[in-house]
XYZ file of C-alpha atoms in Angstrom:
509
model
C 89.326 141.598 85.643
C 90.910 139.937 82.554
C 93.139 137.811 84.865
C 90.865 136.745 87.281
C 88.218 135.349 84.172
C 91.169 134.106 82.897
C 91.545 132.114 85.774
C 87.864 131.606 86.364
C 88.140 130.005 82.653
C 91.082 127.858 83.290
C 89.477 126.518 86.614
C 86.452 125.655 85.069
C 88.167 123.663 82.341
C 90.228 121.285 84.581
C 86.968 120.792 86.180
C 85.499 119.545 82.954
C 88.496 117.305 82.763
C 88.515 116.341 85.866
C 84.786 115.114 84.669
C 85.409 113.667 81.545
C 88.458 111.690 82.716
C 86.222 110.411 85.581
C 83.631 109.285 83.576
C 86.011 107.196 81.423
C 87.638 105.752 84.350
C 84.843 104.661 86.328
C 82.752 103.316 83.419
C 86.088 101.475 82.069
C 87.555 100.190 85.754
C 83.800 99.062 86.904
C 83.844 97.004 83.079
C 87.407 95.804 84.818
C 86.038 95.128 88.667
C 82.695 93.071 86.923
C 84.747 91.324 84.726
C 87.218 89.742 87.250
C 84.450 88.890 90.044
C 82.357 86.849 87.345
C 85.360 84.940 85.975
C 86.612 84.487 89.464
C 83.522 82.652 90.371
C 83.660 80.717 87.058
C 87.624 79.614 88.067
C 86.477 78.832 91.603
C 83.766 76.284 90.305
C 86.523 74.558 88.399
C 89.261 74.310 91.284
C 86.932 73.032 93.782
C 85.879 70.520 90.933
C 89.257 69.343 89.911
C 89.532 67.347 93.200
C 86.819 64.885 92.277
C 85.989 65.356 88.506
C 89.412 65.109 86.355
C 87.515 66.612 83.353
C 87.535 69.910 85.880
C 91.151 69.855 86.214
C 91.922 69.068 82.618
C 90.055 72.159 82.075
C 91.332 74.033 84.572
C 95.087 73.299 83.621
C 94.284 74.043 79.860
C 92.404 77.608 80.586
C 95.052 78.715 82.770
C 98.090 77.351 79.932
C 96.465 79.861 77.600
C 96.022 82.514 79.394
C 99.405 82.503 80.837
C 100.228 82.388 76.686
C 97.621 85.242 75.987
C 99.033 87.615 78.485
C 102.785 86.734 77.872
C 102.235 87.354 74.147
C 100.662 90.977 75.495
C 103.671 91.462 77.293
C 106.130 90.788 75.085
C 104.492 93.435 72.804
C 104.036 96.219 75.598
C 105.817 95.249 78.787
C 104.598 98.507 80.257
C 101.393 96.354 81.358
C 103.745 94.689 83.878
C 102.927 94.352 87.260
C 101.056 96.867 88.914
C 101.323 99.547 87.023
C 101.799 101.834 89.427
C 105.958 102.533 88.906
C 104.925 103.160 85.439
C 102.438 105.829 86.374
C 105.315 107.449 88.546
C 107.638 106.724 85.732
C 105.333 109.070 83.499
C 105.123 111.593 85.697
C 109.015 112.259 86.702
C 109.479 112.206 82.394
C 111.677 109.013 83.351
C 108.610 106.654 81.341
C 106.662 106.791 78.360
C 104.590 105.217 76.513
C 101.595 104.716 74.103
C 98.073 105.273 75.788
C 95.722 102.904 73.656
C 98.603 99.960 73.363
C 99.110 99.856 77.230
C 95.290 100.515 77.804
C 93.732 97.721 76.043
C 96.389 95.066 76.859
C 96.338 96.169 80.474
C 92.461 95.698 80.570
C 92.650 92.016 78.965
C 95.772 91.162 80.511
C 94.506 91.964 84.078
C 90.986 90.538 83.655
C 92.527 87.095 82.919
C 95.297 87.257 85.736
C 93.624 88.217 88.145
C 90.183 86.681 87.343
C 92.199 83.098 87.289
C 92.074 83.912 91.011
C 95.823 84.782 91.404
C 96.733 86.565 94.567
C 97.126 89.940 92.601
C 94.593 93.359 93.142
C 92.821 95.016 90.719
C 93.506 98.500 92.404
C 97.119 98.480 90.488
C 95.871 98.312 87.076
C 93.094 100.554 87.582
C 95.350 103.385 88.722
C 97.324 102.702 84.910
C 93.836 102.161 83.174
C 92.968 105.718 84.731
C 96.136 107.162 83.974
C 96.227 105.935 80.364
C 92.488 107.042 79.883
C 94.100 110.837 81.428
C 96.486 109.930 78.786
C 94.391 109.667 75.867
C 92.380 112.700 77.081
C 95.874 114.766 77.145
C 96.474 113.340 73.889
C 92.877 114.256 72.223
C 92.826 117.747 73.595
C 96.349 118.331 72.627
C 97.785 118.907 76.178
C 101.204 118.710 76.932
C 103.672 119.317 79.537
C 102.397 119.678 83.112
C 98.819 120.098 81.686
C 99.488 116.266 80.455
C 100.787 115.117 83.816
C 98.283 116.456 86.207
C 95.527 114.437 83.868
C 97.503 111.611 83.722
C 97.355 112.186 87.445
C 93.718 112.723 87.911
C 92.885 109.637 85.939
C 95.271 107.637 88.421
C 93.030 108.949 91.112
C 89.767 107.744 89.179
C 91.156 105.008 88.624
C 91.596 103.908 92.280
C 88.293 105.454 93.804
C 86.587 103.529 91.005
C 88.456 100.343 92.569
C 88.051 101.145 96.063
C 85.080 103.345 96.333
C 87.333 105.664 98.534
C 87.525 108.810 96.368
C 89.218 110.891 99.321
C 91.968 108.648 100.054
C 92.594 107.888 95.950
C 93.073 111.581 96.089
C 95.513 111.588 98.663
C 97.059 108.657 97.297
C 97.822 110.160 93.866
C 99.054 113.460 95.775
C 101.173 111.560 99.004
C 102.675 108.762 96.845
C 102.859 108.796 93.263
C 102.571 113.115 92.520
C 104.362 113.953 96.024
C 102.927 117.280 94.885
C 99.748 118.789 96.812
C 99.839 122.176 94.180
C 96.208 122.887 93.280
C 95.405 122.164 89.714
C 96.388 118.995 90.920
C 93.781 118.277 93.939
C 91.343 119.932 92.362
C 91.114 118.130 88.848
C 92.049 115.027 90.942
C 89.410 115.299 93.121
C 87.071 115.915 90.964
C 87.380 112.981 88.687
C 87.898 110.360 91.767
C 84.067 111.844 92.812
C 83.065 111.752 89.146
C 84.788 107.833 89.188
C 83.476 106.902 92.217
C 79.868 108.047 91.603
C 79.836 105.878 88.177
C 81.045 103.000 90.513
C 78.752 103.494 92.959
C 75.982 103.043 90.065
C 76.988 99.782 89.269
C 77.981 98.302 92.418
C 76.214 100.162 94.837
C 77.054 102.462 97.847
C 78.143 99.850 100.352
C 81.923 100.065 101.330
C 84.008 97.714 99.719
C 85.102 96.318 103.424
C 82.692 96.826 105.743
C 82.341 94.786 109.142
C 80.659 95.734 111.814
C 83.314 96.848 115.022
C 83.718 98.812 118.100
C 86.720 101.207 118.251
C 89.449 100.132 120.702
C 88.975 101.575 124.388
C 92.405 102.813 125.786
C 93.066 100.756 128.010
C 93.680 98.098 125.252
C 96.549 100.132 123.384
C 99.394 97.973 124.659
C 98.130 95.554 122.151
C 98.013 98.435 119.127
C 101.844 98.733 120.051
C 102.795 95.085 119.840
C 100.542 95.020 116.593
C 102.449 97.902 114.654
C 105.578 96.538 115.457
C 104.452 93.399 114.146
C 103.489 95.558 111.238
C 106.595 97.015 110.875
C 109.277 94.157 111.037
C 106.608 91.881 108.704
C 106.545 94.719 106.040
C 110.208 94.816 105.919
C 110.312 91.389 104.962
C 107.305 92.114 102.586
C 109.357 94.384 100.817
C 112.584 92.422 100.794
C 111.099 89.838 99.083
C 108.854 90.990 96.635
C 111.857 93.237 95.231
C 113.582 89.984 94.847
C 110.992 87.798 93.443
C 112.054 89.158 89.518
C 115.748 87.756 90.138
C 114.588 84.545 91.311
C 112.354 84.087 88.297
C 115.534 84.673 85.982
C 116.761 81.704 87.603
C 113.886 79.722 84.891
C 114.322 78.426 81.514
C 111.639 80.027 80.023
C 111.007 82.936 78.477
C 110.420 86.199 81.120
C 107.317 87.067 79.764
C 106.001 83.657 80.041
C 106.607 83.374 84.076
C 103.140 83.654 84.210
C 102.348 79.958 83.674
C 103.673 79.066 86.727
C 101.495 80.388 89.227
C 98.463 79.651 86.636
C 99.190 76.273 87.364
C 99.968 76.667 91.294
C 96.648 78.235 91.656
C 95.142 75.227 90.726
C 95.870 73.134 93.598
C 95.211 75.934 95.929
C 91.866 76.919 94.811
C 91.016 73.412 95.122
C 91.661 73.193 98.832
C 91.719 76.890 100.019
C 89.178 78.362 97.430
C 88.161 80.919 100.153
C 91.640 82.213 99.964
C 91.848 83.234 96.155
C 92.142 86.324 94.539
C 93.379 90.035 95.611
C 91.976 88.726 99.661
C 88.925 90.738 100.351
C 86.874 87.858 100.524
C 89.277 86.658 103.508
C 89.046 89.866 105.213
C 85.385 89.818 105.241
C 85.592 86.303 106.729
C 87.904 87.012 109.576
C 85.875 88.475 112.169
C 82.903 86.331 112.028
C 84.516 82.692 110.984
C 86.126 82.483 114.359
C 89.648 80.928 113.042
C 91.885 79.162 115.311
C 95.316 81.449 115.797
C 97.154 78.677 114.209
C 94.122 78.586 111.006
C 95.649 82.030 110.693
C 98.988 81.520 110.579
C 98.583 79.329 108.096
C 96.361 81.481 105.985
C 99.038 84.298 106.403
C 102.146 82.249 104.983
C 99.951 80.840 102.127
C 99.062 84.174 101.206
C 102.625 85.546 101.722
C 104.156 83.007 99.611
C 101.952 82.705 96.733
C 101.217 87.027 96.855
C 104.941 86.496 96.037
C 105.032 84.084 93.559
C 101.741 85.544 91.426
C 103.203 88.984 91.389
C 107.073 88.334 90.828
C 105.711 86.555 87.530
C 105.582 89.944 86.352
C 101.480 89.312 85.290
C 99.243 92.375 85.108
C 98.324 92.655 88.372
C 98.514 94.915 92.086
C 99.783 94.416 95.377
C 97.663 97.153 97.228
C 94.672 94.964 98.016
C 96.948 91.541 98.853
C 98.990 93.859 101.078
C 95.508 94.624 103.110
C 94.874 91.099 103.490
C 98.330 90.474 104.586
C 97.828 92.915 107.394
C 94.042 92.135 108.187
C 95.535 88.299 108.643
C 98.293 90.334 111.169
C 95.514 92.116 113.334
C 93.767 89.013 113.409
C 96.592 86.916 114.860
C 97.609 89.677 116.862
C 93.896 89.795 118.252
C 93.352 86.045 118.565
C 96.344 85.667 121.189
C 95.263 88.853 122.964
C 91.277 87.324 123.367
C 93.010 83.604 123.942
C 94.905 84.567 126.331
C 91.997 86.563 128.416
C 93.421 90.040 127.809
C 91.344 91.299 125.663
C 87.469 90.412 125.184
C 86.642 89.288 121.756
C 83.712 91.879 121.137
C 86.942 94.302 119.872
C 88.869 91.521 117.451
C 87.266 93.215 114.420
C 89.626 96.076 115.407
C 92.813 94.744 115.010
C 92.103 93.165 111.200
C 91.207 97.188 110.731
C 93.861 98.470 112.039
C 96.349 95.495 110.769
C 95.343 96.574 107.112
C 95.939 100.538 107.464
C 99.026 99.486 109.607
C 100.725 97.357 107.198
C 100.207 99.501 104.184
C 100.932 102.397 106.100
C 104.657 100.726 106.296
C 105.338 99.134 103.052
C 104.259 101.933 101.012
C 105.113 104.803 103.525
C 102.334 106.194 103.013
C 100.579 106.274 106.500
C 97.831 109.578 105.794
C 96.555 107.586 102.543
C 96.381 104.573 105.191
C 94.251 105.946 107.295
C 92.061 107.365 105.299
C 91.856 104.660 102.981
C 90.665 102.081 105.555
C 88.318 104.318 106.708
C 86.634 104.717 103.481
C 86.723 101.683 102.374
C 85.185 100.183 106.010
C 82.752 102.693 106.483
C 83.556 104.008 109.512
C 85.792 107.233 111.317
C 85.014 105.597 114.839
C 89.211 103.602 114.460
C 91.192 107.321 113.535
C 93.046 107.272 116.573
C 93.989 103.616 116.358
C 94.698 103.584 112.583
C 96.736 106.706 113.314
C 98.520 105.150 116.074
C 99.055 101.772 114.738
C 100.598 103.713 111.128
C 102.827 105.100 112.916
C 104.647 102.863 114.814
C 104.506 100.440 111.904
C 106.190 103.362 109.759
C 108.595 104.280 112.228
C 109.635 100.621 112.542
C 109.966 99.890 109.358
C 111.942 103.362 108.305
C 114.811 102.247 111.242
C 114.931 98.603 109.381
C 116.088 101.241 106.283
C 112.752 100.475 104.602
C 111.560 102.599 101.758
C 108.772 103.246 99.733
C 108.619 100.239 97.328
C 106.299 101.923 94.685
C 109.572 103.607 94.887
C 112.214 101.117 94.875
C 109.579 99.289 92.216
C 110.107 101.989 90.087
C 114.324 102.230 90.443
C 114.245 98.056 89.627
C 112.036 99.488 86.620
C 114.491 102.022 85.221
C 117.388 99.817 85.944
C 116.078 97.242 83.655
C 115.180 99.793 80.974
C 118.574 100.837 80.897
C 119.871 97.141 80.636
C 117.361 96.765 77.869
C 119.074 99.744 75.762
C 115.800 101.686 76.565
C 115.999 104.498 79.305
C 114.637 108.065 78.429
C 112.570 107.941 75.302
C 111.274 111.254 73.199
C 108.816 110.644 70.821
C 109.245 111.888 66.788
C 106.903 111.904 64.109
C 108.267 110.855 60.574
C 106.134 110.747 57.473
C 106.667 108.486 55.163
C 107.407 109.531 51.687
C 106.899 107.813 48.002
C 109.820 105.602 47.202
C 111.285 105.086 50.463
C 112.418 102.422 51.949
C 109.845 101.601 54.428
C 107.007 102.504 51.022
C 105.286 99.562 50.850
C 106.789 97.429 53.570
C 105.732 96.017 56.891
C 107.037 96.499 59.868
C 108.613 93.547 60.832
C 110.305 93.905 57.362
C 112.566 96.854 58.079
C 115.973 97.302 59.972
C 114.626 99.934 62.676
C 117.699 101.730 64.924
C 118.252 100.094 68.060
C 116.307 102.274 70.665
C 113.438 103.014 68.455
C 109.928 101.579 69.081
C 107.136 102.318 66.485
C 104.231 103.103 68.965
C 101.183 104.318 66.190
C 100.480 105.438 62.142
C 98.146 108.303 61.330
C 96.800 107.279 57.852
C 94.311 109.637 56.294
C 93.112 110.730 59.984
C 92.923 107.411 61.559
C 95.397 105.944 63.974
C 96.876 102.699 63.492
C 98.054 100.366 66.342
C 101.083 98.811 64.563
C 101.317 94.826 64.332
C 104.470 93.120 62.528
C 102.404 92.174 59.649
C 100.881 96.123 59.034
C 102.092 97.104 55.599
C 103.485 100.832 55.798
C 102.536 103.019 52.746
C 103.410 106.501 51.824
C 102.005 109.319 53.318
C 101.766 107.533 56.566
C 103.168 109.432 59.707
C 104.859 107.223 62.060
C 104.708 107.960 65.868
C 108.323 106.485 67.124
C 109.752 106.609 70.747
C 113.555 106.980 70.442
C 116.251 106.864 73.552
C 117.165 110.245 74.397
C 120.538 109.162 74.536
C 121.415 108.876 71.384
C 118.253 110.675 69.885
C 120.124 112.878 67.213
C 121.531 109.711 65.465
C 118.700 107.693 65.719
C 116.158 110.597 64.586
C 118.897 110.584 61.406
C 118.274 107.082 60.459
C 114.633 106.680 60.221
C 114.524 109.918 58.463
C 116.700 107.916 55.923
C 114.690 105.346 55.804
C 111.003 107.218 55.508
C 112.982 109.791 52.190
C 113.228 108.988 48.630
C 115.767 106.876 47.807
């Protein structure tokens, strides 16, 4: 009996997590999702603007300047916010990452309202999985969790953090289990789970229960599959090139003169001209999507749209800006099924009451294949349209786009993401870090000094001070006094060595 309350009593907790973490998330990524629609709008109105009024563009050029300033400083400090934030999360959870929760969470919120609300083709989905995880973080941290209690909250907030994007609180689940945990144990689903509800449900409140991507459509009769084949090959080949480039987009920026963590500024200023003259066509792409079956594009309209939206998907997210490729990689595909369906209907082989179809099935497809993750796919396009009537085409049209792209030697590229990460970690003297706490004693040589004042170890990166109970994000210009304890990430490498001279530094003299 005392086992099985036991484990009555340890169920019931990681529900409460589960809760609590889902709360947090959803309130925080719905702050996130609000924020970037309303400045998106604002950006819009000055693009379209720009063209006649050259006060617009004057402002439009000096907004985006300092926000491509604002967010490089913010990386420069953390560059953990990076990208998507999704190979981080990974990162954490294969003890190949770490970082500080409230430095990463704040700068990942600010950082990704401004890129993305400036109506760069980046998602929002990305950063909410690392605002989740970071919250899962924090809660890990306040309860004094550690180990694989840590991970599977850091987990579960990765899964609020996408339903609360998405409003798909199955397939977040399945997401966080299929392609960043690759784990389907229990505590894992079940705390999961329960905070992508608990996520979506505060989401729901504040943007209601309709799905993020819903059109009206008819699922595909049979005798119409020929056309789901030619699609998910389509898929396939097009995803391998996806991922080719995109894992070269951070060489080709080393190619500038400026400053990696200022790369930003140049699609900032891109954007301009393109929200000018293709304003429907800015941001992560789900206003696109929702366009496609009822704007009646010419096939050649959506060519067009597809390369602009390749190119500059590309060029917004090699920057290295906070930002996600999960929704841009939807549009990408909806854009395939549509041009896939507009030759099949032009050419009188298909009727056009089914076109919606094939921009369904062209999203689940094509993220099916770049991500290899083809369940999450399927069940994420269903959620997020509203519908279970496409399963067997979604199914059908993952699969071949998988199998395609796994004989072009494709791979995951949260994955390969996340290699590229480590890589440049290690080049960056960085790689495995521990963390150590130090405290600092009266008479030392860091007594009385700030931070940018003393020699720290190569490898070491002061993440927080506890002073008199209260934590302290450090800035160069915070003054360190004795009694502080100092929260330090070292390199596991040479951890021994390192530990040795900060303890040297934090003693008496």
């Amino acid at each position: 009996m005392q086992v099985r309350g036991s484990y009555r009593l340890s169920q019931i907790k990681t529900i409460v997590n589960g809760i609590i973490i889902g709360v947090l998330a959803g309130s925080a990524v719905s702050m996130f999702r609000w924020s970037i629609g309303h400045m998106t709008n604002i950006m819009q109105y000055l693009y379209v603007n720009s063209i006649h009024h050259l006060h617009f563009l004057f402002m439009a050029i000096v907004i985006n300047v300092i926000i491509g300033l604002i967010v490089g400083w913010f990386l420069k400090q953390q560059p953990d916010i990076k990208g998507s934030g999704i190979p981080q999360v990974e990162g954490q959870l294969l003890d190949e990452v770490n970082y500080g929760w409230w430095p990463v969470l704040w700068r990942k919120f600010i950082g990704g309202i401004l890129a993305i609300g400036s109506g760069l083709y980046l998602g929002r989905e990305g950063p909410s999985i690392q605002l989740g995880s970071t919250l899962g973080q924090g809660v890990a941290h306040f309860t004094k969790q550690v180990g694989f209690d840590r991970q599977v909250l850091i987990s579960s907030g990765a899964a609020a953090g996408l339903s609360a994007a998405f409003n798909a609180p199955i397939a977040s689940t399945l997401f966080v289990l299929e392609e960043i945990y690759h784990n389907f144990s229990t505590n894992i689903w079940i705390v999961s789970l329960t905070s992508a509800v608990t996520s979506d449900m505060v989401a729901a409140y504040v943007f209601g229960l309709k799905p993020v991507l819903y059109m009206r459509s008819e699922p595909l009769p049979l005798k119409y599959f020929i056309w789901v084949i030619v699609l998910g090959i389509a898929l396939g080949v097009l995803g391998r090139l996806y991922q080719m480039v995109i894992l070269r987009m951070g060489k080709w920026y080393s190619h500038t003169k400026i400053p990696w963590y200022f790369n930003g500024i140049i699609p900032l200023l891109l954007v301009i001209p393109l929200g000018a003259f293709f304003p429907q066509l800015l941001g992560g792409g789900s206003k696109i999507i929702l366009q496609l079956s009822s704007a009646n594009y010419p096939t050649l309209i959506l060519c067009l749209y597809f390369i602009i939206r390749f190119v500059f998907s590309m060029i917004s997210y090699g920057s290295g800006l906070p930002g996600g490729i999960f929704l841009p990689i939807l549009c990408l595909g909806g854009l395939i099924g549509a041009i896939v369906g507009s030759i099949a209907v032009n050419l009188g082989l298909m009727s056009p009451f089914y076109f919606s179809s094939f921009i369904i099935m062209g999203m689940a497809g094509y993220f099916a294949a770049i991500s290899k993750a083809p369940f999450t796919a399927i069940l994420l396009i269903t959620e997020m349209v509203g519908t279970l009537s496409h399963l067997l085409g979604l199914a059908v049209v993952s699969l071949i786009a998988y199998g395609v792209l796994d004989m072009l030697n494709g791979k995951p590229v949260y994955y390969s993401m996340l290699q590229q990460l480590l890589k440049v970690q290690t080049k960056m003297n960085m790689g495995r870090t521990a963390e150590i706490m130090e405290t600092v004693y009266a008479g030392s040589d860091m007594d009385g000094k700030k931070v940018s004042q003393i020699h720290w170890p190569n490898r070491a990166l002061l993440t927080k001070i506890q002073r008199n109970g209260v934590e302290i994000v450090p800035a160069g210009n915070t003054l360190i006094r004795w009694g502080d304890t100092l929260f330090i990430n070292v390199s596991t490498k040479n951890q021994r060595q390192i530990t040795q001279q900060i303890i040297s530094l934090t003693t008496e003299t």
